[in-house]
CSV table of C-alpha atoms in Angstrom, one decimal:
chain,number,residue,atom,x,y,z
A,208,GLN,CA,-13.9,-36.4,-14.1
A,209,LYS,CA,-10.9,-38.7,-13.9
A,210,GLU,CA,-9.8,-40.5,-17.0
A,211,VAL,CA,-9.8,-43.8,-15.0
A,212,GLU,CA,-12.1,-44.5,-12.1
A,213,GLN,CA,-11.6,-47.3,-9.6
A,214,ASP,CA,-13.5,-47.9,-6.4
A,215,PRO,CA,-11.0,-47.5,-3.6
A,216,GLY,CA,-12.9,-49.8,-1.3
A,217,PRO,CA,-11.7,-51.0,1.1
A,218,LEU,CA,-13.0,-54.5,0.2
A,219,SER,CA,-13.0,-57.2,2.8
A,220,VAL,CA,-13.8,-60.8,1.9
A,221,PRO,CA,-13.5,-64.3,3.6
A,222,GLU,CA,-10.8,-66.7,2.4
A,223,GLY,CA,-12.1,-68.7,-0.6
A,224,ALA,CA,-14.4,-66.0,-1.9
A,225,ILE,CA,-14.5,-64.8,-5.5
A,226,VAL,CA,-13.3,-61.2,-5.7
A,227,SER,CA,-14.3,-58.8,-8.5
A,228,LEU,CA,-12.3,-55.6,-9.0
A,229,ASN,CA,-13.4,-53.1,-11.6
A,230,CYS,CA,-12.3,-49.9,-13.4
A,231,THR,CA,-14.1,-47.7,-15.8
A,232,TYR,CA,-12.4,-45.2,-18.2
A,233,SER,CA,-13.4,-42.4,-20.5
A,234,ASN,CA,-10.6,-42.5,-23.2
A,235,SER,CA,-11.7,-44.6,-26.1
A,236,ALA,CA,-8.1,-44.7,-27.4
A,237,PHE,CA,-6.9,-46.9,-24.6
A,238,GLN,CA,-5.8,-50.3,-26.1
A,239,TYR,CA,-3.5,-51.9,-23.4
A,240,PHE,CA,-4.9,-52.8,-20.0
A,241,MET,CA,-3.0,-53.9,-17.0
A,242,TRP,CA,-3.6,-55.0,-13.4
A,243,TYR,CA,-0.9,-54.5,-10.8
A,244,ARG,CA,-0.8,-55.8,-7.2
A,245,GLN,CA,0.9,-53.6,-4.6
A,246,TYR,CA,1.8,-54.8,-1.1
A,247,SER,CA,2.4,-52.3,1.6
A,248,ARG,CA,5.7,-50.3,1.2
A,249,LYS,CA,6.5,-52.2,-2.1
A,250,GLY,CA,6.4,-51.3,-5.7
A,251,PRO,CA,3.5,-52.5,-8.0
A,252,GLU,CA,3.8,-56.0,-9.4
A,253,LEU,CA,2.4,-56.8,-12.8
A,254,LEU,CA,-0.4,-59.4,-12.6
A,255,MET,CA,-2.2,-59.2,-16.0
A,256,TYR,CA,-1.5,-57.6,-19.3
A,257,THR,CA,-4.1,-57.6,-22.1
A,258,TYR,CA,-4.5,-55.9,-25.4
A,259,SER,CA,-8.0,-54.8,-26.7
A,260,SER,CA,-11.2,-56.6,-25.7
A,261,GLY,CA,-11.6,-60.1,-24.4
A,262,ASN,CA,-10.6,-62.3,-21.5
A,263,LYS,CA,-7.3,-63.6,-20.2
A,264,GLU,CA,-6.8,-66.2,-17.5
A,265,ASP,CA,-3.7,-66.9,-15.4
A,266,GLY,CA,-4.2,-69.4,-12.6
A,267,ARG,CA,-6.7,-67.9,-10.1
A,268,PHE,CA,-6.8,-64.6,-11.9
A,269,THR,CA,-9.0,-63.6,-14.9
A,270,ALA,CA,-8.9,-60.2,-16.6
A,271,GLN,CA,-11.8,-59.0,-18.7
A,272,VAL,CA,-11.9,-56.0,-21.0
A,273,ASP,CA,-15.1,-54.6,-22.5
A,274,LYS,CA,-14.0,-51.7,-24.7
A,275,SER,CA,-17.6,-51.0,-25.9
A,276,SER,CA,-18.5,-50.3,-22.3
A,277,LYS,CA,-15.1,-48.9,-21.3
A,278,TYR,CA,-15.0,-51.3,-18.4
A,279,ILE,CA,-12.3,-53.7,-17.2
A,280,SER,CA,-12.4,-56.3,-14.5
A,281,LEU,CA,-10.1,-58.6,-12.5
A,282,PHE,CA,-11.5,-61.7,-10.9
A,283,ILE,CA,-9.7,-63.6,-8.2
A,284,ARG,CA,-11.0,-67.1,-7.5
A,285,ASP,CA,-10.4,-69.0,-4.3
A,286,SER,CA,-9.0,-65.8,-2.7
A,287,GLN,CA,-6.2,-66.3,-0.1
A,288,PRO,CA,-4.9,-64.1,2.8
A,289,SER,CA,-1.8,-63.6,0.7
A,290,ASP,CA,-3.9,-61.8,-1.9
A,291,SER,CA,-4.5,-58.9,0.6
A,292,ALA,CA,-3.0,-55.9,-1.1
A,293,THR,CA,-3.9,-52.8,-3.2
A,294,TYR,CA,-4.9,-53.6,-6.7
A,295,LEU,CA,-4.2,-51.0,-9.4
A,296,CYS,CA,-5.7,-50.9,-12.9
A,297,ALA,CA,-3.6,-49.1,-15.6
A,298,MET,CA,-4.1,-48.5,-19.2
A,299,SER,CA,-2.3,-46.9,-22.2
A,300,GLU,CA,-3.1,-45.8,-25.7
A,301,GLY,CA,-0.2,-47.5,-27.4
A,302,GLY,CA,0.7,-45.9,-30.6
A,303,GLY,CA,1.6,-46.7,-34.2
A,304,ALA,CA,4.8,-46.7,-36.1
A,305,GLY,CA,6.4,-43.3,-36.2
A,306,GLY,CA,4.0,-42.0,-33.6
A,307,THR,CA,5.0,-40.1,-30.5
A,308,SER,CA,3.3,-42.4,-28.0
A,309,TYR,CA,5.6,-43.6,-25.3
A,310,GLY,CA,3.5,-46.1,-23.5
A,311,LYS,CA,2.2,-43.6,-20.9
A,312,LEU,CA,0.2,-45.4,-18.2
A,313,THR,CA,-2.9,-43.9,-16.7
A,314,PHE,CA,-3.7,-45.5,-13.3
A,315,GLY,CA,-6.8,-45.9,-11.2
A,316,GLN,CA,-6.5,-44.9,-7.6
A,317,GLY,CA,-6.3,-48.5,-6.4
A,318,THR,CA,-8.6,-50.8,-4.5
A,319,ILE,CA,-7.5,-52.0,-1.0
A,320,LEU,CA,-8.4,-55.7,-0.6
A,321,THR,CA,-8.3,-57.7,2.6
A,322,VAL,CA,-8.9,-61.5,2.6
A,323,HIS,CA,-9.4,-62.7,6.1
A,324,PRO,CA,-8.9,-66.4,7.2
B,127,ASP,CA,18.6,-61.7,-10.5
B,128,GLY,CA,17.3,-59.1,-13.0
B,129,GLY,CA,15.3,-56.2,-11.6
B,130,ILE,CA,15.0,-52.6,-10.7
B,131,THR,CA,16.9,-51.3,-7.6
B,132,GLN,CA,15.8,-48.0,-6.0
B,133,SER,CA,17.8,-46.4,-3.2
B,134,PRO,CA,17.6,-45.2,-0.6
B,135,LYS,CA,14.3,-46.8,0.7
B,136,TYR,CA,13.7,-43.8,3.0
B,137,LEU,CA,15.0,-40.2,2.5
B,138,PHE,CA,14.5,-37.0,4.4
B,139,ARG,CA,14.8,-33.5,2.9
B,140,LYS,CA,15.5,-30.2,4.6
B,141,GLU,CA,14.0,-26.9,3.5
B,142,GLY,CA,15.8,-25.6,0.4
B,143,GLN,CA,17.7,-28.8,-0.2
B,144,ASN,CA,17.9,-30.8,-3.4
B,145,VAL,CA,17.9,-34.6,-3.1
B,146,THR,CA,18.6,-37.3,-5.6
B,147,LEU,CA,16.8,-40.7,-5.8
B,148,SER,CA,18.6,-43.5,-7.5
B,149,CYS,CA,17.2,-46.0,-10.0
B,150,GLU,CA,19.2,-48.8,-11.6
B,151,GLN,CA,18.0,-51.6,-13.8
B,152,ASN,CA,19.8,-54.7,-15.1
B,153,LEU,CA,17.0,-55.8,-17.4
B,154,ASN,CA,18.5,-54.2,-20.5
B,155,HIS,CA,15.3,-52.1,-20.9
B,156,ASP,CA,15.3,-49.1,-23.2
B,157,ALA,CA,12.5,-47.1,-21.5
B,158,MET,CA,12.5,-45.9,-17.9
B,159,TYR,CA,9.9,-43.9,-15.9
B,160,TRP,CA,9.5,-42.0,-12.7
B,161,TYR,CA,6.1,-41.9,-10.9
B,162,ARG,CA,4.9,-40.3,-7.7
B,163,GLN,CA,2.3,-42.0,-5.5
B,164,ASP,CA,0.3,-40.2,-2.9
B,165,PRO,CA,-2.0,-41.8,-0.3
B,166,GLY,CA,-5.3,-42.9,-1.9
B,167,GLN,CA,-4.2,-41.8,-5.4
B,168,GLY,CA,-2.9,-43.7,-8.4
B,169,LEU,CA,0.5,-43.2,-9.8
B,170,ARG,CA,1.3,-39.9,-11.6
B,171,LEU,CA,4.1,-39.7,-14.2
B,172,ILE,CA,6.9,-37.3,-13.5
B,173,TYR,CA,9.5,-38.0,-16.2
B,174,TYR,CA,10.2,-40.7,-18.8
B,175,SER,CA,13.0,-41.7,-21.0
B,176,GLN,CA,12.7,-43.9,-24.1
B,177,ILE,CA,16.5,-44.0,-24.8
B,178,VAL,CA,19.8,-42.9,-23.5
B,179,ASN,CA,20.4,-39.2,-23.5
B,180,ASP,CA,16.8,-38.4,-24.1
B,181,PHE,CA,14.0,-37.8,-21.6
B,182,GLN,CA,10.6,-36.0,-21.6
B,183,LYS,CA,8.4,-34.4,-19.0
B,184,GLY,CA,5.4,-36.3,-17.7
B,185,ASP,CA,2.2,-34.8,-16.1
B,186,ILE,CA,3.8,-33.4,-13.0
B,187,ALA,CA,7.5,-32.5,-13.9
B,188,GLU,CA,7.6,-29.1,-12.1
B,189,GLY,CA,10.2,-29.1,-9.3
B,190,TYR,CA,11.9,-32.3,-10.6
B,191,SER,CA,14.8,-33.0,-12.9
B,192,VAL,CA,16.3,-36.2,-14.4
B,193,SER,CA,19.3,-37.4,-16.4
B,194,ARG,CA,19.8,-40.5,-18.6
B,195,GLU,CA,23.5,-40.8,-19.3
B,196,LYS,CA,23.5,-44.6,-19.1
B,197,LYS,CA,21.0,-47.2,-20.2
B,198,GLU,CA,20.8,-48.8,-16.8
B,199,SER,CA,20.5,-45.6,-14.7
B,200,PHE,CA,17.8,-42.9,-14.4
B,201,PRO,CA,18.2,-40.7,-11.3
B,202,LEU,CA,15.6,-38.3,-10.2
B,203,THR,CA,16.4,-35.0,-8.4
B,204,VAL,CA,13.7,-33.4,-6.3
B,205,THR,CA,14.6,-29.8,-6.2
B,206,SER,CA,13.8,-27.1,-3.6
B,207,ALA,CA,11.2,-25.8,-6.1
B,208,GLN,CA,9.0,-28.8,-5.4
B,209,LYS,CA,6.9,-27.5,-2.5
B,210,ASN,CA,5.1,-30.7,-1.7
B,211,PRO,CA,7.7,-33.4,-2.1
B,212,THR,CA,6.5,-35.8,0.6
B,213,ALA,CA,5.4,-39.0,-1.4
B,214,PHE,CA,6.4,-42.5,-2.4
B,215,TYR,CA,8.5,-42.4,-5.6
B,216,LEU,CA,8.5,-45.3,-7.9
B,217,CYS,CA,10.8,-46.0,-10.8
B,218,ALA,CA,9.8,-48.4,-13.7
B,219,SER,CA,11.3,-49.7,-16.9
B,220,SER,CA,10.0,-51.5,-20.0
B,221,ALA,CA,11.8,-53.2,-22.9
B,222,GLU,CA,10.0,-50.9,-25.3
B,223,TRP,CA,7.3,-48.3,-25.1
B,224,ASP,CA,4.5,-50.8,-25.8
B,225,ARG,CA,5.7,-53.5,-23.4
B,226,PRO,CA,4.6,-53.8,-19.7
B,227,GLN,CA,6.3,-51.7,-17.2
B,228,HIS,CA,8.0,-53.2,-14.2
B,229,PHE,CA,8.6,-51.4,-11.0
B,230,GLY,CA,11.2,-51.0,-8.3
B,231,ASP,CA,10.3,-51.0,-4.6
B,232,GLY,CA,10.2,-47.3,-4.2
B,233,THR,CA,11.8,-44.5,-2.1
B,234,ARG,CA,9.7,-42.8,0.5
B,235,LEU,CA,10.6,-39.1,0.8
B,236,SER,CA,9.7,-37.0,3.8
B,237,ILE,CA,10.3,-33.4,4.9
B,238,LEU,CA,12.3,-32.7,8.0
């Protein structure tokens, strides 16, 4: 079983739809949670960065973390064709003072999203 | 503009050849990372460096080598020992280990 599971899709929605992207994980030590957007032949671009459980909103994007269920989500409201990309979730354990943690990210395999006009 | 520059964008390797991928950042970040991305898979960590003159193996370091002689530079060498080098290689950096990582636009390596 992979440490982070993400439905690869592909996911196709009409413009204006609400999109829900999800990841589940098995490592209860994960504390930092990220969503990246990756366009074709480009590097991932950081969209959202959250620590521990809760919600975070940025414009049309909302990230949710439920540590009790080991489940994170990214919601995109009023989706646009320009949102068409691969969305990657990533997470890390972090670490305390004097620890050996280096911020290693564990990624999901990515969900391919297409928003059609 | 501040950012991470990877070069070349496309690279071809012959059998038995070592090739070096360049990664330069002007963000003044301490930590740098190399990842490999294969189709339909997430990113896998090859090597990372928290500070100049220090680096550590990631999950899939076999067949790769790195150096960190300058803060802004973290080149990756794909050696002939790497039997399946065809992939998209991504370099990232972060201000400190617990800060978000930012990525370059990658180098696509193929075998001739």
